[in-house]
Amino acid sequence: MRKISLLKTLATAAVAIGASFSALAADPIKIGSVLSVTGPAAFLGDPELKTLQLYVENINKAGGVLGRQLQLVHYDDGSDAAKANAFGKRLIEDDKVDIIVGGTTTGSTMSMVPLVEKAEMPFISLAGAVVIVEPVKKWVFKTPHTDRMAAEKVFEDMKKRGLTKIALLSDTSGFGASGKKETEALAPKAGMTLLASETYGPKDTDITPQLTKIKNTAGVQAVFVFGFGQGGAVVNKNYKQLGITLPLYHAHGVASEEFIKLSGPAAEGLRLPAAALLVAEKLAANDPQKPVVTGYRKAYNDRYKEDVSTFGGHAYDGLMLAVEAMKRAGTTDKAKVRDAIEATKGYIGTGGKVNMSPTDHMGLDLSAFRMLEVKNGDWALIN
Amino acid sequence: MSQFLQFLFSGITVGATYALAALGFTLIYNASNVINFAQGEFIMLGGMLVFFFLQAGLPMPVAIFLAIAIPAIVGMLIEKFTIEPAREADVVTLIIITIGVSLVIRGVIQVWLGKGTHSYPAFSGNDPILIGGATLLPQSLWVLGITALVVVALWYFFSRTLAGKAILATSCNPLAAQLVGVNTQWVLLVSFALSAALGAIGGVLLTPITLTSYDVGIMLGLKGFVAVVVGGLGSGLGAVVGGLLVGIIEAMAAGYISSAYKDAVPFILILVILFFLPRGIFGAKVTERV
Amino acid sequence: MNMLRRHKPLLILAAVLLCLPLVLPNNFYYDIAIRMAINAIIVLGLNLLIGFAGQISLGHAGFIGIGAYASAILPTHFNWHPLLAMVAGAVGASVVAAIVARPIFRLKGHYLAMATLGLGIIIAIVIKNEATYTGGPDGMPVPALGIGSFSINGEKQWYWVLAALLLFSFWASRNLIDSPFGRALRALHGSEVASQVMGVDVVRYKVAIFILSAFFASLMGSVTAHYIGFVTPNIADFFHSIELVTMVVVGGMASIYGSLIGAVLLTALPQALSTFEGWETVVFGSILIFCMIFMPRGLVPTLAERFGGRGEDA
Amino acid sequence: MALLDVENLSIAFGGVKAVQNVSFSVEKGIVYSVIGPNGAGKTTLFNLITGVYTPSEGEIRLDGNSIAGAAPHELALRGMARTFQNLQVCMNMSALENVMVGAHLKLDRNLIKAMLRFPSLARRDDQLRDEARELMRFVGLEAYWNLGANSMPYGALKRLEIARALAAKPRILFLDEPAAGLNSKETAEIDELVQKVAESGITVVLVEHDMKMVMNISDRILVLDYGKKLAEGTAQEVRDNPDVIAAYLGSTV
């Protein structure tokens, strides 16, 4: 008996909440979102959520989309993919959203993919791995650059400097594991030799043993670190502590102002591929991305008094792609919106220029990545 | 050789923090038979609070003092409001309570100070010291030195002062201690305050090396628990040896065996040790009375 | 008459499960009900170990992980039939449990807690690291569960499958605790030495119930994997173990009804708290603390006692 | 051949020799008592014989077969049962269930059959329930049969332990201070109960402080002091032994 009454209460509560919302704004467009706002991936999900909240508000102030207000329905999966699956179901079945933007990590995204495919719900993921869009899934799109692109971009730069024998150090998160897989697969094709491959935990406090091993591996010309979050800063500190002088590369998962702050002088000279957002002010005046990234940066800074990260930018792109598609489709009909997203051409976002097609549900090419170097405690563009 | 030395340095530095966490576990366990799963949160509090007070413009020594004093007060509040009312409860129930406490602490810090990762400058620079081809950060010396100091101070406290002996007596037999006039409630409060302060000291010292964020306490606490069990519950010496051992073995495993499986190594170690020594290395053998 | 009285709780549960779909508004609520049932079955098994036999396990998610990944890996990489994979997983989990159980159950209290915790974490790390088969931290998809051309699809079908499984588990658990085997288990919790001199081989019983609960945890891991269609290492991690133990303790140790209530409440709670905007952890932690301080024996036994029930076999 | 033979039995905890070179035999069908001042090693002796402790030295034989070092549950299988000085009642179970646990070895303990509640197992269980009630009546606990053990008074729990031990249908029963902590009326009742048990043909080994009871019902008595055997014999022989009188400080026994 308990069970019935409990569920009944839950059900009525949900209905009541739903009703009060619809009374406030007549028939809003519902943007659903599942993000990792807590847990190990919180530093990705947190700015993503803030960005979505900020821009939904801004768009609504400017009159909304198709004459309707936007309503953001978001859940925190706590960086647990299984929870993402449950919340995804909730968005589709209970909240009946019009589109889903989110899925902070690849795991969360992939756990929702079967749901959205079955429910025929347009879904724009904010996660990195290639598997999300390869093979192409009819209803699934993504905004961030892939891990494979990061490896390609880094290899391109290494070869320019004549570095072909490298050591890989990846973290054990989904991001790092997928990056490791892609890098190892790509290396022989790109003419690179991996002399060592070590891993570390994203929350590790000391990575000197792995770096010592790399340091003592003969012939290594450069070190490529594929990880995200604070672990990357610890790598930098240990790197300096051990006095390793080889050129150091990171992947895009650490691209934030915070990363330099945490690493201190140890970050000096390292390079990484990142979206233009990080160097918004330093872009050439005629760069097509300049107005977009400076605009986003300013809006975010003004509102939250904290530095932007490229991850928030991914959420911005996701929301804008969705909104643009709805505008072009002139409706929120899911199939038409999906078609419109797939037809996106020349959209300029924080991540780069997006050209979607039936065979490419990300729409970015290598030019979307800028190669950056830390100089005097700040990001600098290199060609 | 220099490689081995490097792994050793790395292991000892990390191990010293595990040892401090383990000592905190031991103090509380001895006074109350509770394994405090919130111990790791004190380490987190130490680092986060120093960062917060520095940001607020306080000088370093004041920031450090507050970052140790506040967790000590939090420790006493925990004892007063969650452990004391549940004195008679089961082991599992108490474990769940301390897990609840750790969730609350972590949650409050997360809402208050955000989810970002933070750090502050090392106490005496970042120029590595070269020893036998291996390098050591000055901050590591701080960690080791203060840990050693804490261990000596604790030893003195427990073997030479009345207050310390009162705590020991309570841990042996609370009723008997009460009969000879020890205020056992006071002992519990002091133990919680002391172990919280120990954890916070660890956090304060370690943050310049390892960085901190609202959720670093989980893993540090867990490793501290491993250290306690390796050394033997209730033994202060065991806690220190266990902590260092876990740190060193972890570093050696990462260096020589597999960096992917290094996190599993402490737990494999635990299973192996418990198979052969069911009460850890220094744990007392107890014959049950029937 | 006696028959009816004996089976009254079972009939009530059956009635509840039968009527529940009438009030479930949509698939999302079916989904919650299914997850509640899955947790309830695991918690029933875990409560036999923790509540009735008095042995802690902080690593049960490891066994759930073994089942889930057996169901994901064997059909995907080796073309096994999903049902066969499910059985293989459960047998595998039982074997792992059996191998470690003998040495582990010489241990008591916190040492046992640590050993089981370690076991769970080791399993989770293996799953995370062997990415070639497991897909690593990002996880992998799981094929549908079916026989021949028929496969279980959608929340409504799964609901009935889980309802049947829950009824069976409830019935079997009640049978077990009221049997010679079950009494021996409870006796060794009450007084280990007394049960020994009565002829109970305590280690054998602890090992047996550990294996049994591992077996069911693994089966439910398989069911979870097939139901969600996707599995990640989170299913095996430490926090999941703690979550399950929390369900046991909050619901009530050594209480069959407590297992059900604990699983239902703590499955619903995160969904209910999702509106708290950042304060979820604080609220969740506070609820745990309050529950445990004011009802240290858990909800069901405490309330049963307060409202005059017997509470003993509850 | 004696039912139970103990030869040169010793055990040490740390440096303390709790039992030293104790030897005695218990013939079938008698009431054999062990007495001695507090700390004389009586309970330790019981723990050694029933397998709770492993002896450091010495030999214990049941029916002529060595059983030293065997686990308690193995000894139960050979027909040993006991009660405890410090109550070892399972407080998490009902009184009746406690008694039913006593019959553990007489039952089908299969896990699968239990879960599926096989009819054969269910029938036997119902039968056992009646037998257990009968036993509770035998020890005078019929009023409590439906209660949880945790709601029974101390005196009743003492008898519950005896009922539980009897449920195992033992050949030899060790009673460790069955009357400790009871008032004189209750002690008299226990006295009567022990005699009833002995009359039913079970060999009883008894540790007891109540000398009136011991002298009344014992066929033979063993006196321990500081872990050593001080004297052994019939009630009269022990009563007249000067060493025993000295050990009890001349108190009239």
PDB file of N, CA and C in Angstrom, chain C residues 35-79:
ATOM      1  N   ARG C  35      13.465   0.188 -11.703  1.00  0.00           N
ATOM      2  CA  ARG C  35      14.721   0.352 -10.975  1.00  0.00           C
ATOM      3  C   ARG C  35      14.534   0.028  -9.491  1.00  0.00           C
ATOM      4  N   MET C  36      13.377   0.404  -8.962  1.00  0.00           N
ATOM      5  CA  MET C  36      13.084   0.061  -7.566  1.00  0.00           C
ATOM      6  C   MET C  36      13.088  -1.453  -7.393  1.00  0.00           C
ATOM      7  N   ALA C  37      12.452  -2.139  -8.317  1.00  0.00           N
ATOM      8  CA  ALA C  37      12.364  -3.600  -8.213  1.00  0.00           C
ATOM      9  C   ALA C  37      13.753  -4.227  -8.309  1.00  0.00           C
ATOM     10  N   ILE C  38      14.559  -3.744  -9.262  1.00  0.00           N
ATOM     11  CA  ILE C  38      15.916  -4.278  -9.410  1.00  0.00           C
ATOM     12  C   ILE C  38      16.676  -4.109  -8.102  1.00  0.00           C
ATOM     13  N   ASN C  39      16.644  -2.887  -7.565  1.00  0.00           N
ATOM     14  CA  ASN C  39      17.354  -2.641  -6.305  1.00  0.00           C
ATOM     15  C   ASN C  39      16.783  -3.490  -5.176  1.00  0.00           C
ATOM     16  N   ALA C  40      15.458  -3.616  -5.153  1.00  0.00           N
ATOM     17  CA  ALA C  40      14.835  -4.378  -4.071  1.00  0.00           C
ATOM     18  C   ALA C  40      15.340  -5.818  -4.078  1.00  0.00           C
ATOM     19  N   ILE C  41      15.471  -6.403  -5.265  1.00  0.00           N
ATOM     20  CA  ILE C  41      15.918  -7.801  -5.337  1.00  0.00           C
ATOM     21  C   ILE C  41      17.363  -7.920  -4.846  1.00  0.00           C
ATOM     22  N   ILE C  42      18.217  -6.987  -5.294  1.00  0.00           N
ATOM     23  CA  ILE C  42      19.609  -7.024  -4.836  1.00  0.00           C
ATOM     24  C   ILE C  42      19.666  -6.835  -3.325  1.00  0.00           C
ATOM     25  N   VAL C  43      18.874  -5.884  -2.830  1.00  0.00           N
ATOM     26  CA  VAL C  43      18.907  -5.570  -1.402  1.00  0.00           C
ATOM     27  C   VAL C  43      18.367  -6.733  -0.571  1.00  0.00           C
ATOM     28  N   LEU C  44      17.376  -7.447  -1.092  1.00  0.00           N
ATOM     29  CA  LEU C  44      16.899  -8.641  -0.386  1.00  0.00           C
ATOM     30  C   LEU C  44      18.059  -9.607  -0.159  1.00  0.00           C
ATOM     31  N   GLY C  45      18.831  -9.844  -1.207  1.00  0.00           N
ATOM     32  CA  GLY C  45      19.976 -10.760  -1.095  1.00  0.00           C
ATOM     33  C   GLY C  45      21.024 -10.216  -0.145  1.00  0.00           C
ATOM     34  N   LEU C  46      21.284  -8.925  -0.269  1.00  0.00           N
ATOM     35  CA  LEU C  46      22.323  -8.305   0.559  1.00  0.00           C
ATOM     36  C   LEU C  46      21.895  -8.289   2.026  1.00  0.00           C
ATOM     37  N   ASN C  47      20.600  -8.136   2.262  1.00  0.00           N
ATOM     38  CA  ASN C  47      20.110  -8.114   3.637  1.00  0.00           C
ATOM     39  C   ASN C  47      20.241  -9.489   4.286  1.00  0.00           C
ATOM     40  N   LEU C  48      20.124 -10.542   3.487  1.00  0.00           N
ATOM     41  CA  LEU C  48      20.365 -11.883   4.044  1.00  0.00           C
ATOM     42  C   LEU C  48      21.778 -11.928   4.616  1.00  0.00           C
ATOM     43  N   LEU C  49      22.707 -11.332   3.874  1.00  0.00           N
ATOM     44  CA  LEU C  49      24.112 -11.340   4.305  1.00  0.00           C
ATOM     45  C   LEU C  49      24.346 -10.361   5.463  1.00  0.00           C
ATOM     46  N   ILE C  50      23.898  -9.112   5.297  1.00  0.00           N
ATOM     47  CA  ILE C  50      24.224  -8.076   6.280  1.00  0.00           C
ATOM     48  C   ILE C  50      23.286  -8.138   7.487  1.00  0.00           C
ATOM     49  N   GLY C  51      22.000  -8.149   7.217  1.00  0.00           N
ATOM     50  CA  GLY C  51      21.044  -8.065   8.299  1.00  0.00           C
ATOM     51  C   GLY C  51      20.882  -9.385   9.038  1.00  0.00           C
ATOM     52  N   PHE C  52      20.653 -10.453   8.289  1.00  0.00           N
ATOM     53  CA  PHE C  52      20.351 -11.718   8.945  1.00  0.00           C
ATOM     54  C   PHE C  52      21.612 -12.419   9.433  1.00  0.00           C
ATOM     55  N   ALA C  53      22.638 -12.494   8.570  1.00  0.00           N
ATOM     56  CA  ALA C  53      23.848 -13.204   8.985  1.00  0.00           C
ATOM     57  C   ALA C  53      24.843 -12.283   9.682  1.00  0.00           C
ATOM     58  N   GLY C  54      24.596 -10.962   9.628  1.00  0.00           N
ATOM     59  CA  GLY C  54      25.444 -10.034  10.368  1.00  0.00           C
ATOM     60  C   GLY C  54      26.829  -9.828   9.796  1.00  0.00           C
ATOM     61  N   GLN C  55      27.002 -10.036   8.496  1.00  0.00           N
ATOM     62  CA  GLN C  55      28.315  -9.868   7.862  1.00  0.00           C
ATOM     63  C   GLN C  55      28.261  -8.678   6.913  1.00  0.00           C
ATOM     64  N   ILE C  56      29.234  -7.770   7.015  1.00  0.00           N
ATOM     65  CA  ILE C  56      29.222  -6.586   6.150  1.00  0.00           C
ATOM     66  C   ILE C  56      29.778  -6.927   4.771  1.00  0.00           C
ATOM     67  N   SER C  57      29.224  -6.305   3.745  1.00  0.00           N
ATOM     68  CA  SER C  57      29.905  -6.304   2.455  1.00  0.00           C
ATOM     69  C   SER C  57      29.817  -4.905   1.873  1.00  0.00           C
ATOM     70  N   LEU C  58      30.973  -4.317   1.637  1.00  0.00           N
ATOM     71  CA  LEU C  58      31.004  -2.993   1.000  1.00  0.00           C
ATOM     72  C   LEU C  58      31.466  -3.125  -0.440  1.00  0.00           C
ATOM     73  N   GLY C  59      31.339  -4.327  -1.004  1.00  0.00           N
ATOM     74  CA  GLY C  59      31.837  -4.505  -2.371  1.00  0.00           C
ATOM     75  C   GLY C  59      30.868  -5.218  -3.284  1.00  0.00           C
ATOM     76  N   HIS C  60      29.587  -5.196  -2.927  1.00  0.00           N
ATOM     77  CA  HIS C  60      28.655  -5.998  -3.713  1.00  0.00           C
ATOM     78  C   HIS C  60      28.456  -5.502  -5.136  1.00  0.00           C
ATOM     79  N   ALA C  61      28.695  -4.206  -5.355  1.00  0.00           N
ATOM     80  CA  ALA C  61      28.544  -3.689  -6.711  1.00  0.00           C
ATOM     81  C   ALA C  61      29.502  -4.410  -7.660  1.00  0.00           C
ATOM     82  N   GLY C  62      30.606  -4.907  -7.119  1.00  0.00           N
ATOM     83  CA  GLY C  62      31.543  -5.669  -7.944  1.00  0.00           C
ATOM     84  C   GLY C  62      30.851  -6.856  -8.602  1.00  0.00           C
ATOM     85  N   PHE C  63      30.030  -7.563  -7.837  1.00  0.00           N
ATOM     86  CA  PHE C  63      29.327  -8.725  -8.388  1.00  0.00           C
ATOM     87  C   PHE C  63      28.279  -8.296  -9.404  1.00  0.00           C
ATOM     88  N   ILE C  64      27.618  -7.183  -9.109  1.00  0.00           N
ATOM     89  CA  ILE C  64      26.653  -6.656 -10.073  1.00  0.00           C
ATOM     90  C   ILE C  64      27.377  -6.347 -11.382  1.00  0.00           C
ATOM     91  N   GLY C  65      28.574  -5.774 -11.225  1.00  0.00           N
ATOM     92  CA  GLY C  65      29.380  -5.453 -12.402  1.00  0.00           C
ATOM     93  C   GLY C  65      29.745  -6.701 -13.202  1.00  0.00           C
ATOM     94  N   ILE C  66      30.097  -7.766 -12.506  1.00  0.00           N
ATOM     95  CA  ILE C  66      30.457  -9.003 -13.218  1.00  0.00           C
ATOM     96  C   ILE C  66      29.283  -9.477 -14.068  1.00  0.00           C
ATOM     97  N   GLY C  67      28.087  -9.473 -13.481  1.00  0.00           N
ATOM     98  CA  GLY C  67      26.908  -9.905 -14.220  1.00  0.00           C
ATOM     99  C   GLY C  67      26.628  -8.999 -15.411  1.00  0.00           C
ATOM    100  N   ALA C  68      26.655  -7.697 -15.147  1.00  0.00           N
ATOM    101  CA  ALA C  68      26.335  -6.737 -16.202  1.00  0.00           C
ATOM    102  C   ALA C  68      27.304  -6.879 -17.372  1.00  0.00           C
ATOM    103  N   TYR C  69      28.591  -6.995 -17.050  1.00  0.00           N
ATOM    104  CA  TYR C  69      29.569  -7.076 -18.132  1.00  0.00           C
ATOM    105  C   TYR C  69      29.576  -8.441 -18.810  1.00  0.00           C
ATOM    106  N   ALA C  70      29.248  -9.496 -18.087  1.00  0.00           N
ATOM    107  CA  ALA C  70      29.114 -10.798 -18.752  1.00  0.00           C
ATOM    108  C   ALA C  70      28.026 -10.704 -19.801  1.00  0.00           C
ATOM    109  N   SER C  71      26.927 -10.049 -19.452  1.00  0.00           N
ATOM    110  CA  SER C  71      25.817  -9.920 -20.396  1.00  0.00           C
ATOM    111  C   SER C  71      26.142  -8.983 -21.547  1.00  0.00           C
ATOM    112  N   ALA C  72      27.078  -8.079 -21.324  1.00  0.00           N
ATOM    113  CA  ALA C  72      27.461  -7.165 -22.401  1.00  0.00           C
ATOM    114  C   ALA C  72      28.529  -7.796 -23.298  1.00  0.00           C
ATOM    115  N   ILE C  73      29.537  -8.400 -22.648  1.00  0.00           N
ATOM    116  CA  ILE C  73      30.707  -8.854 -23.398  1.00  0.00           C
ATOM    117  C   ILE C  73      30.461 -10.176 -24.126  1.00  0.00           C
ATOM    118  N   LEU C  74      29.951 -11.166 -23.432  1.00  0.00           N
ATOM    119  CA  LEU C  74      29.845 -12.496 -24.030  1.00  0.00           C
ATOM    120  C   LEU C  74      28.987 -12.511 -25.306  1.00  0.00           C
ATOM    121  N   PRO C  75      27.798 -11.905 -25.305  1.00  0.00           N
ATOM    122  CA  PRO C  75      27.041 -11.883 -26.554  1.00  0.00           C
ATOM    123  C   PRO C  75      27.699 -11.002 -27.628  1.00  0.00           C
ATOM    124  N   THR C  76      28.292  -9.880 -27.224  1.00  0.00           N
ATOM    125  CA  THR C  76      28.850  -8.960 -28.219  1.00  0.00           C
ATOM    126  C   THR C  76      30.114  -9.516 -28.864  1.00  0.00           C
ATOM    127  N   HIS C  77      31.067  -9.953 -28.021  1.00  0.00           N
ATOM    128  CA  HIS C  77      32.354 -10.365 -28.563  1.00  0.00           C
ATOM    129  C   HIS C  77      32.424 -11.853 -28.902  1.00  0.00           C
ATOM    130  N   PHE C  78      31.625 -12.665 -28.245  1.00  0.00           N
ATOM    131  CA  PHE C  78      31.779 -14.116 -28.432  1.00  0.00           C
ATOM    132  C   PHE C  78      30.499 -14.795 -28.905  1.00  0.00           C
ATOM    133  N   ASN C  79      29.501 -13.959 -29.237  1.00  0.00           N
ATOM    134  CA  ASN C  79      28.273 -14.512 -29.801  1.00  0.00           C
ATOM    135  C   ASN C  79      27.527 -15.493 -28.930  1.00  0.00           C
TER     136      ASN C  79
END
